[in-house]
Amino acid sequence: MRIGIYGGTFNPIHKTHIEIAEAALKQFDLDQVYFLIAGNPPHKDSAETISDMCRLDMLKLALSGQDRLLIDDREIYRSGKSYSYITFSELSLEREDDELFFIMGSDSLINFKNWVKPEIISSKATVLGAPRLGDDTEKINQAIFENKRLFEGDFFLIDYKANSLSSSYIRDNFYTDPSVKELLPDRVYDYILDHNLYSKRFYSPDTIKSLEEEMRKELSSSRFKHTIGVANTAYMLASAWNYPAVAAMVAGLLHDSAKCITDEKRLSICKKNKIEIRDIEYKYPHLLHGKVGAYFAKNKYEIDDEQICHAITVHTTGCPDMSLLDKIIFVADYIEPGRNKQPRLDVLRYEAFHDLDNCVFMILEDTIEYLNQNQDIFDPMTLDTYEYYVSFLEKRNSKNIKR
Ligand SMILES: [Fe+2]
Ligand SMILES: [Fe+2]
């Protein structure tokens, strides 16, 4: 077979990548193209650098249902430095009978001679350059000529008219330029929103430390202990479900920040700041601790992050169609290590890392059972959320799609 290997970070994958792969399939009569997802560089402190697993998730969403566009994820799983010559040495052994084509951006083609062991790569695969918007054609042709002179193997440019912007444009403008939506497969666009990627928010270890100290002062010792349990559980769940883990920790630290103040204070903060108070919240103002906690997060602790504030707002009752972070905080609040009275905690703790939506549903089921038996305050939002997840899971399970 004739196999294309398309190398890149795909941060994020966008429609142009797919069009280039399709152009290469056609022009070079390839049977399949594998998207070879590169590992992140070692310095991971930039807001632009997202988890390898998020980039892989987006590739899977973008390419699902494609017969000839596939994924090779060996480089993100490889220990130590990952060089293309290693991958192509492996591939040529695995695919002895196949002919390999290495698709790379035109910038990489120009810089090819400076790669580590380029002669090994070009001896194992024909190199194909993918055009980019604003390319200097003369410079690319010169590079092809030069590479042919220096190395064994062949070099070509893919016949494709690049007409859209790059991944870096998408990262920089995702939240400000509405036209970015057109550049991405729908499911990738939704994934970026749900996972709060490219938001430019970065929570440093100092921020975590200072929020922890604030909570130590503001909360009772048992509430503080619970808070640390929720923050750590949120971190672990976020890591498992590919949400920015430190942001989830911030939400966990602040989720009960309005728990240890008086009902009068909660009511007066809501009235003063025009935060809606429902009838049941007038009657039982402690139910407002989520809304007031979100207000504290934004105004007192300067966490200007809508997803974090929303997760804090809904952490006790949940809400229909929760975001990923909403679910992480809702679940972390219920299963943190200090909890021991709830039924089937072992199962919930397992399920939290295997099927988050089902875990949310099971917690709602237990909460409703508890509230029914104890004639306690029944917030109608809990029931709305429960009904939403009953029908959500029914639909999902009938399609057999798990998150
Ligand atoms: Fe709470
Ligand atoms: Fe809590």
Tab-separated table of C-alpha atoms and ligand atoms in Angstrom:
chain	number	residue	atom	x	y	z
A	1	MET	CA	0.000	0.000	0.000
A	2	ARG	CA	0.961	3.631	-0.376
A	3	ILE	CA	0.792	5.195	3.075
A	4	GLY	CA	0.916	8.905	3.933
A	5	ILE	CA	2.191	9.908	7.362
A	6	TYR	CA	1.138	13.461	8.210
A	7	GLY	CA	3.277	14.839	11.037
A	8	GLY	CA	2.200	17.752	13.205
A	9	THR	CA	1.166	18.910	16.650
A	10	PHE	CA	-2.445	19.429	15.491
A	11	ASN	CA	-2.992	22.045	18.174
A	12	PRO	CA	-5.802	22.057	17.196
A	13	ILE	CA	-6.557	20.039	14.071
A	14	HIS	CA	-8.525	22.199	11.600
A	15	LYS	CA	-10.238	21.803	8.250
A	16	THR	CA	-7.138	22.719	6.236
A	17	HIS	CA	-5.243	19.748	7.709
A	18	ILE	CA	-8.004	17.431	6.499
A	19	GLU	CA	-8.118	19.048	3.062
A	20	ILE	CA	-4.330	18.695	2.716
A	21	ALA	CA	-4.522	15.000	3.633
A	22	GLU	CA	-7.289	14.528	1.060
A	23	ALA	CA	-5.261	16.396	-1.586
A	24	ALA	CA	-2.251	14.150	-0.875
A	25	LEU	CA	-4.416	11.012	-1.072
A	26	LYS	CA	-5.580	12.055	-4.512
A	27	GLN	CA	-2.400	13.508	-6.011
A	28	PHE	CA	-0.067	10.725	-4.864
A	29	ASP	CA	-2.614	7.929	-5.152
A	30	LEU	CA	-2.285	7.046	-1.473
A	31	ASP	CA	-4.373	4.352	0.183
A	32	GLN	CA	-4.376	5.887	3.651
A	33	VAL	CA	-3.034	8.905	5.533
A	34	TYR	CA	-2.070	8.565	9.201
A	35	PHE	CA	-2.026	11.756	11.282
A	36	LEU	CA	1.184	11.338	13.307
A	37	ILE	CA	0.571	13.479	16.378
A	38	ALA	CA	3.809	14.899	17.809
A	39	GLY	CA	4.552	15.139	21.540
A	40	ASN	CA	4.574	18.547	23.229
A	41	PRO	CA	7.910	20.277	23.741
A	42	PRO	CA	9.195	19.774	27.319
A	43	HIS	CA	8.359	23.330	28.536
A	44	LYS	CA	4.674	23.137	29.314
A	45	ASP	CA	4.030	26.471	31.003
A	46	SER	CA	2.475	28.327	28.086
A	47	ALA	CA	-1.287	28.771	27.880
A	48	GLU	CA	-0.923	27.687	24.248
A	49	THR	CA	0.393	24.300	25.253
A	50	ILE	CA	-2.500	22.014	25.995
A	51	SER	CA	-2.520	18.414	27.120
A	52	ASP	CA	-1.344	15.839	24.557
A	53	MET	CA	-4.511	13.922	25.321
A	54	CYS	CA	-6.690	16.927	24.394
A	55	ARG	CA	-4.949	17.182	21.021
A	56	LEU	CA	-5.458	13.456	20.523
A	57	ASP	CA	-9.147	13.692	21.544
A	58	MET	CA	-9.670	16.448	18.943
A	59	LEU	CA	-7.992	14.354	16.231
A	60	LYS	CA	-10.289	11.449	17.068
A	61	LEU	CA	-13.359	13.700	16.879
A	62	ALA	CA	-12.249	15.283	13.600
A	63	LEU	CA	-11.417	11.983	11.888
A	64	SER	CA	-14.163	9.734	13.241
A	65	GLY	CA	-15.991	8.012	10.422
A	66	GLN	CA	-13.131	8.586	7.939
A	67	ASP	CA	-11.995	5.298	6.387
A	68	ARG	CA	-8.733	6.508	4.922
A	69	LEU	CA	-7.712	9.193	7.421
A	70	LEU	CA	-6.316	7.481	10.532
A	71	ILE	CA	-4.239	8.312	13.613
A	72	ASP	CA	-0.763	7.240	14.726
A	73	ASP	CA	-0.259	8.289	18.359
A	74	ARG	CA	3.045	6.506	19.089
A	75	GLU	CA	5.033	9.735	19.556
A	76	ILE	CA	2.945	11.072	22.441
A	77	TYR	CA	3.283	7.725	24.236
A	78	ARG	CA	7.030	7.391	23.592
A	79	SER	CA	9.333	7.825	26.565
A	80	GLY	CA	12.188	10.333	26.190
A	81	LYS	CA	12.835	12.481	23.149
A	82	SER	CA	10.748	11.710	20.126
A	83	TYR	CA	12.437	12.167	16.766
A	84	SER	CA	10.885	11.580	13.350
A	85	TYR	CA	13.841	9.435	12.205
A	86	ILE	CA	13.019	6.992	15.056
A	87	THR	CA	9.364	6.842	14.000
A	88	PHE	CA	10.238	6.299	10.335
A	89	SER	CA	12.790	3.606	11.219
A	90	GLU	CA	10.025	1.816	13.141
A	91	LEU	CA	7.474	2.364	10.370
A	92	SER	CA	9.744	1.022	7.640
A	93	LEU	CA	10.241	-2.187	9.643
A	94	GLU	CA	6.522	-2.515	10.417
A	95	ARG	CA	5.496	-1.771	6.851
A	96	GLU	CA	8.140	-3.551	4.812
A	97	ASP	CA	5.842	-3.957	1.816
A	98	ASP	CA	4.404	-0.449	1.861
A	99	GLU	CA	5.645	2.772	0.319
A	100	LEU	CA	5.800	5.654	2.804
A	101	PHE	CA	5.142	9.366	2.197
A	102	PHE	CA	5.911	11.915	4.932
A	103	ILE	CA	3.577	14.918	4.788
A	104	MET	CA	4.890	17.984	6.606
A	105	GLY	CA	4.265	21.748	6.574
A	106	SER	CA	6.202	23.717	3.934
A	107	ASP	CA	8.119	25.471	6.750
A	108	SER	CA	9.374	22.068	7.928
A	109	LEU	CA	10.319	21.158	4.369
A	110	ILE	CA	12.434	24.337	4.123
A	111	ASN	CA	14.120	23.500	7.413
A	112	PHE	CA	14.413	19.760	6.684
A	113	LYS	CA	18.228	19.649	6.458
A	114	ASN	CA	18.452	20.859	10.085
A	115	TRP	CA	16.340	18.026	11.475
A	116	VAL	CA	17.999	15.206	13.419
A	117	LYS	CA	19.173	12.535	10.933
A	118	PRO	CA	17.176	13.818	7.917
A	119	GLU	CA	19.016	11.325	5.680
A	120	ILE	CA	17.348	8.430	7.535
A	121	ILE	CA	13.882	9.971	7.100
A	122	SER	CA	14.259	10.668	3.373
A	123	SER	CA	15.694	7.187	2.770
A	124	LYS	CA	12.524	5.670	4.175
A	125	ALA	CA	9.821	8.028	2.883
A	126	THR	CA	9.114	10.436	0.055
A	127	VAL	CA	8.744	13.882	1.621
A	128	LEU	CA	5.656	15.935	0.710
A	129	GLY	CA	5.396	19.616	1.650
A	130	ALA	CA	1.956	20.993	2.571
A	131	PRO	CA	1.475	24.596	1.431
A	132	ARG	CA	0.667	27.304	3.987
A	133	LEU	CA	-0.987	30.656	3.488
A	134	GLY	CA	1.616	33.261	2.484
A	135	ASP	CA	4.239	30.720	1.350
A	136	ASP	CA	7.261	31.967	-0.600
A	137	THR	CA	7.058	29.514	-3.539
A	138	GLU	CA	10.553	30.312	-4.767
A	139	LYS	CA	12.025	29.536	-1.337
A	140	ILE	CA	10.166	26.204	-1.214
A	141	ASN	CA	11.312	25.206	-4.699
A	142	GLN	CA	14.874	26.071	-3.726
A	143	ALA	CA	14.544	23.914	-0.581
A	144	ILE	CA	13.233	20.974	-2.639
A	145	PHE	CA	16.155	21.329	-5.059
A	146	GLU	CA	18.649	21.563	-2.185
A	147	ASN	CA	17.145	18.576	-0.279
A	148	LYS	CA	17.265	16.444	-3.435
A	149	ARG	CA	20.927	17.328	-3.856
A	150	LEU	CA	21.803	16.553	-0.227
A	151	PHE	CA	19.733	13.466	0.469
A	152	GLU	CA	18.687	10.186	-1.003
A	153	GLY	CA	14.920	10.102	-1.707
A	154	ASP	CA	12.383	12.410	-3.259
A	155	PHE	CA	10.684	15.686	-2.317
A	156	PHE	CA	7.455	17.221	-3.678
A	157	LEU	CA	5.011	19.988	-2.912
A	158	ILE	CA	1.352	19.008	-2.543
A	159	ASP	CA	-0.855	20.735	-5.111
A	160	TYR	CA	-3.183	22.524	-2.741
A	161	LYS	CA	-4.078	26.189	-2.540
A	162	ALA	CA	-3.769	27.160	1.111
A	163	ASN	CA	-6.535	29.626	1.801
A	164	SER	CA	-7.071	29.646	5.518
A	165	LEU	CA	-5.212	30.519	8.643
A	166	SER	CA	-3.094	28.336	10.866
A	167	SER	CA	-3.518	26.589	14.209
A	168	SER	CA	-1.694	29.463	15.917
A	169	TYR	CA	-4.285	31.933	14.552
A	170	ILE	CA	-7.041	29.694	15.932
A	171	ARG	CA	-5.359	29.516	19.348
A	172	ASP	CA	-4.844	33.261	19.514
A	173	ASN	CA	-8.283	34.270	18.279
A	174	PHE	CA	-10.613	31.473	19.330
A	175	TYR	CA	-12.585	33.618	21.765
A	176	THR	CA	-12.456	36.891	19.813
A	177	ASP	CA	-12.918	36.078	16.105
A	178	PRO	CA	-16.266	34.350	15.344
A	179	SER	CA	-14.973	33.277	11.898
A	180	VAL	CA	-12.656	30.773	13.643
A	181	LYS	CA	-15.680	28.468	14.005
A	182	GLU	CA	-15.695	28.004	10.207
A	183	LEU	CA	-12.090	26.762	10.256
A	184	LEU	CA	-12.816	23.875	12.627
A	185	PRO	CA	-14.879	20.684	12.443
A	186	ASP	CA	-17.983	21.320	14.633
A	187	ARG	CA	-17.095	18.667	17.183
A	188	VAL	CA	-13.580	20.101	17.597
A	189	TYR	CA	-15.020	23.593	18.117
A	190	ASP	CA	-17.381	22.290	20.822
A	191	TYR	CA	-14.576	20.328	22.470
A	192	ILE	CA	-12.391	23.454	22.766
A	193	LEU	CA	-15.259	25.331	24.422
A	194	ASP	CA	-16.171	22.517	26.806
A	195	HIS	CA	-12.542	21.967	27.815
A	196	ASN	CA	-11.785	25.685	28.194
A	197	LEU	CA	-8.749	25.418	25.893
A	198	TYR	CA	-6.727	28.422	24.600
A	199	SER	CA	-8.353	30.709	27.162
A	200	LYS	CA	-5.033	32.402	28.034
A	201	ARG	CA	-5.758	31.852	31.709
A	202	PHE	CA	-2.908	30.374	33.648
A	203	TYR	CA	-3.125	29.641	37.367
A	204	SER	CA	0.303	29.588	38.956
A	205	PRO	CA	1.340	27.571	42.022
A	206	ASP	CA	1.376	30.924	43.919
A	207	THR	CA	-2.311	31.489	43.055
A	208	ILE	CA	-3.164	28.034	44.392
A	209	LYS	CA	-1.143	28.631	47.551
A	210	SER	CA	-2.749	31.989	48.269
A	211	LEU	CA	-6.303	30.706	47.629
A	212	GLU	CA	-5.592	27.827	49.973
A	213	GLU	CA	-4.457	30.270	52.675
A	214	GLU	CA	-7.562	32.425	52.150
A	215	MET	CA	-9.804	29.390	52.564
A	216	ARG	CA	-7.942	28.304	55.693
A	217	LYS	CA	-8.860	31.703	57.195
A	218	GLU	CA	-12.458	31.873	55.914
A	219	LEU	CA	-13.678	28.332	56.592
A	220	SER	CA	-14.158	26.153	59.668
A	221	SER	CA	-11.467	23.500	60.039
A	222	SER	CA	-13.776	20.676	58.918
A	223	ARG	CA	-14.985	22.713	55.910
A	224	PHE	CA	-11.382	23.532	55.033
A	225	LYS	CA	-10.443	19.860	55.165
A	226	HIS	CA	-13.383	19.048	52.876
A	227	THR	CA	-12.347	21.865	50.524
A	228	ILE	CA	-8.817	20.482	50.145
A	229	GLY	CA	-10.333	17.048	49.457
A	230	VAL	CA	-12.571	18.516	46.749
A	231	ALA	CA	-9.705	20.517	45.182
A	232	ASN	CA	-7.446	17.453	44.972
A	233	THR	CA	-10.215	15.193	43.689
A	234	ALA	CA	-11.143	17.836	41.087
A	235	TYR	CA	-7.485	17.920	39.977
A	236	MET	CA	-7.413	14.156	39.498
A	237	LEU	CA	-10.779	14.029	37.724
A	238	ALA	CA	-9.779	16.892	35.444
A	239	SER	CA	-6.547	15.069	34.546
A	240	ALA	CA	-8.569	11.958	33.729
A	241	TRP	CA	-11.143	13.825	31.629
A	242	ASN	CA	-8.681	16.192	29.892
A	243	TYR	CA	-9.823	19.429	31.490
A	244	PRO	CA	-7.110	21.943	32.577
A	245	ALA	CA	-6.371	20.392	35.969
A	246	VAL	CA	-5.156	23.471	37.842
A	247	ALA	CA	-8.271	25.426	36.808
A	248	ALA	CA	-10.387	22.591	38.227
A	249	MET	CA	-8.359	22.807	41.436
A	250	VAL	CA	-9.134	26.538	41.686
A	251	ALA	CA	-12.869	25.779	41.329
A	252	GLY	CA	-12.566	23.082	44.007
A	253	LEU	CA	-10.773	25.444	46.396
A	254	LEU	CA	-13.460	28.124	46.054
A	255	HIS	CA	-16.617	26.015	45.736
A	256	ASP	CA	-17.615	26.411	49.405
A	257	SER	CA	-16.051	29.849	49.932
A	258	ALA	CA	-19.471	31.254	50.962
A	259	LYS	CA	-20.370	28.343	53.230
A	260	CYS	CA	-19.130	29.794	56.522
A	261	ILE	CA	-20.896	33.185	56.441
A	262	THR	CA	-24.318	34.019	57.887
A	263	ASP	CA	-27.606	33.647	56.003
A	264	GLU	CA	-28.137	37.407	56.388
A	265	LYS	CA	-24.853	38.084	54.696
A	266	ARG	CA	-25.628	35.703	51.811
A	267	LEU	CA	-29.014	37.370	51.279
A	268	SER	CA	-27.624	40.874	51.475
A	269	ILE	CA	-24.799	40.092	48.987
A	270	CYS	CA	-27.370	38.709	46.526
A	271	LYS	CA	-29.707	41.693	46.901
A	272	LYS	CA	-26.908	44.208	46.633
A	273	ASN	CA	-25.488	42.584	43.486
A	274	LYS	CA	-28.792	41.702	41.823
A	275	ILE	CA	-28.166	37.958	42.045
A	276	GLU	CA	-31.496	36.152	41.552
A	277	ILE	CA	-32.966	34.635	44.731
A	278	ARG	CA	-35.554	31.887	44.181
A	279	ASP	CA	-38.384	31.279	46.683
A	280	ILE	CA	-36.684	28.232	48.143
A	281	GLU	CA	-33.467	30.224	48.575
A	282	TYR	CA	-35.343	32.971	50.484
A	283	LYS	CA	-36.654	30.265	52.758
A	284	TYR	CA	-33.306	28.452	53.134
A	285	PRO	CA	-30.557	30.996	52.356
A	286	HIS	CA	-27.732	28.511	52.839
A	287	LEU	CA	-28.761	27.186	49.407
A	288	LEU	CA	-27.278	30.440	48.086
A	289	HIS	CA	-23.732	29.466	49.025
A	290	GLY	CA	-23.016	28.343	45.431
A	291	LYS	CA	-24.143	31.626	43.883
A	292	VAL	CA	-22.399	33.735	46.529
A	293	GLY	CA	-19.300	31.532	46.241
A	294	ALA	CA	-19.193	32.295	42.513
A	295	TYR	CA	-19.561	35.991	43.333
A	296	PHE	CA	-16.630	35.730	45.781
A	297	ALA	CA	-14.529	33.846	43.205
A	298	LYS	CA	-14.934	36.639	40.673
A	299	ASN	CA	-14.957	39.730	42.876
A	300	LYS	CA	-13.029	38.851	46.010
A	301	TYR	CA	-10.483	36.365	44.655
A	302	GLU	CA	-10.281	37.820	41.122
A	303	ILE	CA	-10.921	34.540	39.298
A	304	ASP	CA	-12.482	35.951	36.153
A	305	ASP	CA	-13.348	32.626	34.561
A	306	GLU	CA	-16.954	31.969	33.593
A	307	GLN	CA	-16.556	28.188	33.642
A	308	ILE	CA	-15.144	28.183	37.182
A	309	CYS	CA	-17.859	30.570	38.424
A	310	HIS	CA	-20.604	28.489	36.818
A	311	ALA	CA	-19.276	25.258	38.315
A	312	ILE	CA	-19.271	26.874	41.775
A	313	THR	CA	-22.815	28.224	41.246
A	314	VAL	CA	-24.308	24.815	40.456
A	315	HIS	CA	-22.131	22.570	42.622
A	316	THR	CA	-24.875	21.438	45.054
A	317	THR	CA	-27.813	20.808	42.729
A	318	GLY	CA	-26.165	20.430	39.352
A	319	CYS	CA	-28.150	21.737	36.393
A	320	PRO	CA	-29.395	20.270	33.113
A	321	ASP	CA	-26.633	19.898	30.480
A	322	MET	CA	-23.699	20.572	32.789
A	323	SER	CA	-20.331	21.580	31.352
A	324	LEU	CA	-17.380	19.252	31.889
A	325	LEU	CA	-16.096	21.389	34.776
A	326	ASP	CA	-19.592	21.556	36.338
A	327	LYS	CA	-19.627	17.761	36.417
A	328	ILE	CA	-16.086	17.506	37.798
A	329	ILE	CA	-16.868	19.819	40.744
A	330	PHE	CA	-20.299	18.308	41.377
A	331	VAL	CA	-18.772	14.818	41.540
A	332	ALA	CA	-15.626	15.857	43.464
A	333	ASP	CA	-17.821	17.485	46.136
A	334	TYR	CA	-19.612	14.181	46.664
A	335	ILE	CA	-16.768	11.662	46.508
A	336	GLU	CA	-13.785	13.496	48.043
A	337	PRO	CA	-11.775	11.250	50.412
A	338	GLY	CA	-13.285	12.780	53.578
A	339	ARG	CA	-16.809	11.634	52.676
A	340	ASN	CA	-17.859	8.360	54.266
A	341	LYS	CA	-21.616	8.418	54.908
A	342	GLN	CA	-23.022	8.225	51.393
A	343	PRO	CA	-24.070	4.853	49.987
A	344	ARG	CA	-22.102	3.046	47.254
A	345	LEU	CA	-19.135	5.455	47.506
A	346	ASP	CA	-16.749	2.788	46.204
A	347	VAL	CA	-18.801	2.407	43.044
A	348	LEU	CA	-19.162	6.175	42.615
A	349	ARG	CA	-15.417	6.701	43.029
A	350	TYR	CA	-14.767	4.064	40.349
A	351	GLU	CA	-17.459	5.394	38.035
A	352	ALA	CA	-16.164	8.983	38.337
A	353	PHE	CA	-13.052	7.945	36.422
A	354	HIS	CA	-14.811	5.638	33.961
A	355	ASP	CA	-18.178	7.196	33.052
A	356	LEU	CA	-18.570	10.724	34.403
A	357	ASP	CA	-22.128	11.259	33.138
A	358	ASN	CA	-23.307	8.038	34.741
A	359	CYS	CA	-21.574	9.018	37.981
A	360	VAL	CA	-23.447	12.367	37.933
A	361	PHE	CA	-26.686	10.469	37.388
A	362	MET	CA	-25.995	8.017	40.242
A	363	ILE	CA	-25.207	10.867	42.646
A	364	LEU	CA	-28.474	12.609	41.696
A	365	GLU	CA	-30.351	9.357	42.191
A	366	ASP	CA	-28.862	8.935	45.692
A	367	THR	CA	-29.449	12.591	46.569
A	368	ILE	CA	-33.120	12.367	45.616
A	369	GLU	CA	-33.493	9.143	47.607
A	370	TYR	CA	-31.877	10.809	50.629
A	371	LEU	CA	-34.011	13.949	50.359
A	372	ASN	CA	-37.206	11.891	50.018
A	373	GLN	CA	-36.401	9.855	53.109
A	374	ASN	CA	-35.250	12.747	55.222
A	375	GLN	CA	-37.984	15.230	54.305
A	376	ASP	CA	-35.182	17.748	53.938
A	377	ILE	CA	-35.097	20.814	51.755
A	378	PHE	CA	-35.782	19.654	48.241
A	379	ASP	CA	-34.418	22.102	45.694
A	380	PRO	CA	-36.459	21.630	42.481
A	381	MET	CA	-33.255	22.146	40.487
A	382	THR	CA	-32.014	18.754	41.738
A	383	LEU	CA	-35.074	17.106	40.217
A	384	ASP	CA	-34.703	19.025	36.919
A	385	THR	CA	-31.082	17.907	36.715
A	386	TYR	CA	-32.004	14.307	37.527
A	387	GLU	CA	-34.688	14.220	34.822
A	388	TYR	CA	-32.285	15.710	32.287
A	389	TYR	CA	-29.679	12.992	32.998
A	390	VAL	CA	-32.256	10.184	32.914
A	391	SER	CA	-33.198	11.107	29.359
A	392	PHE	CA	-29.610	12.019	28.381
A	393	LEU	CA	-28.349	8.575	29.410
A	394	GLU	CA	-31.288	6.818	27.793
A	395	LYS	CA	-30.469	8.516	24.493
A	396	ARG	CA	-26.730	8.000	24.852
A	397	ASN	CA	-27.000	4.356	25.803
A	398	SER	CA	-29.353	3.637	22.939
A	399	LYS	CA	-26.634	4.957	20.617
A	400	ASN	CA	-24.027	3.229	22.767
A	401	ILE	CA	-21.807	6.325	22.906
A	402	LYS	CA	-19.814	6.759	26.101
A	403	ARG	CA	-18.065	9.962	27.062
B	1	FE	FE	-21.252	23.263	48.973
B	2	FE	FE	-18.625	21.136	49.369
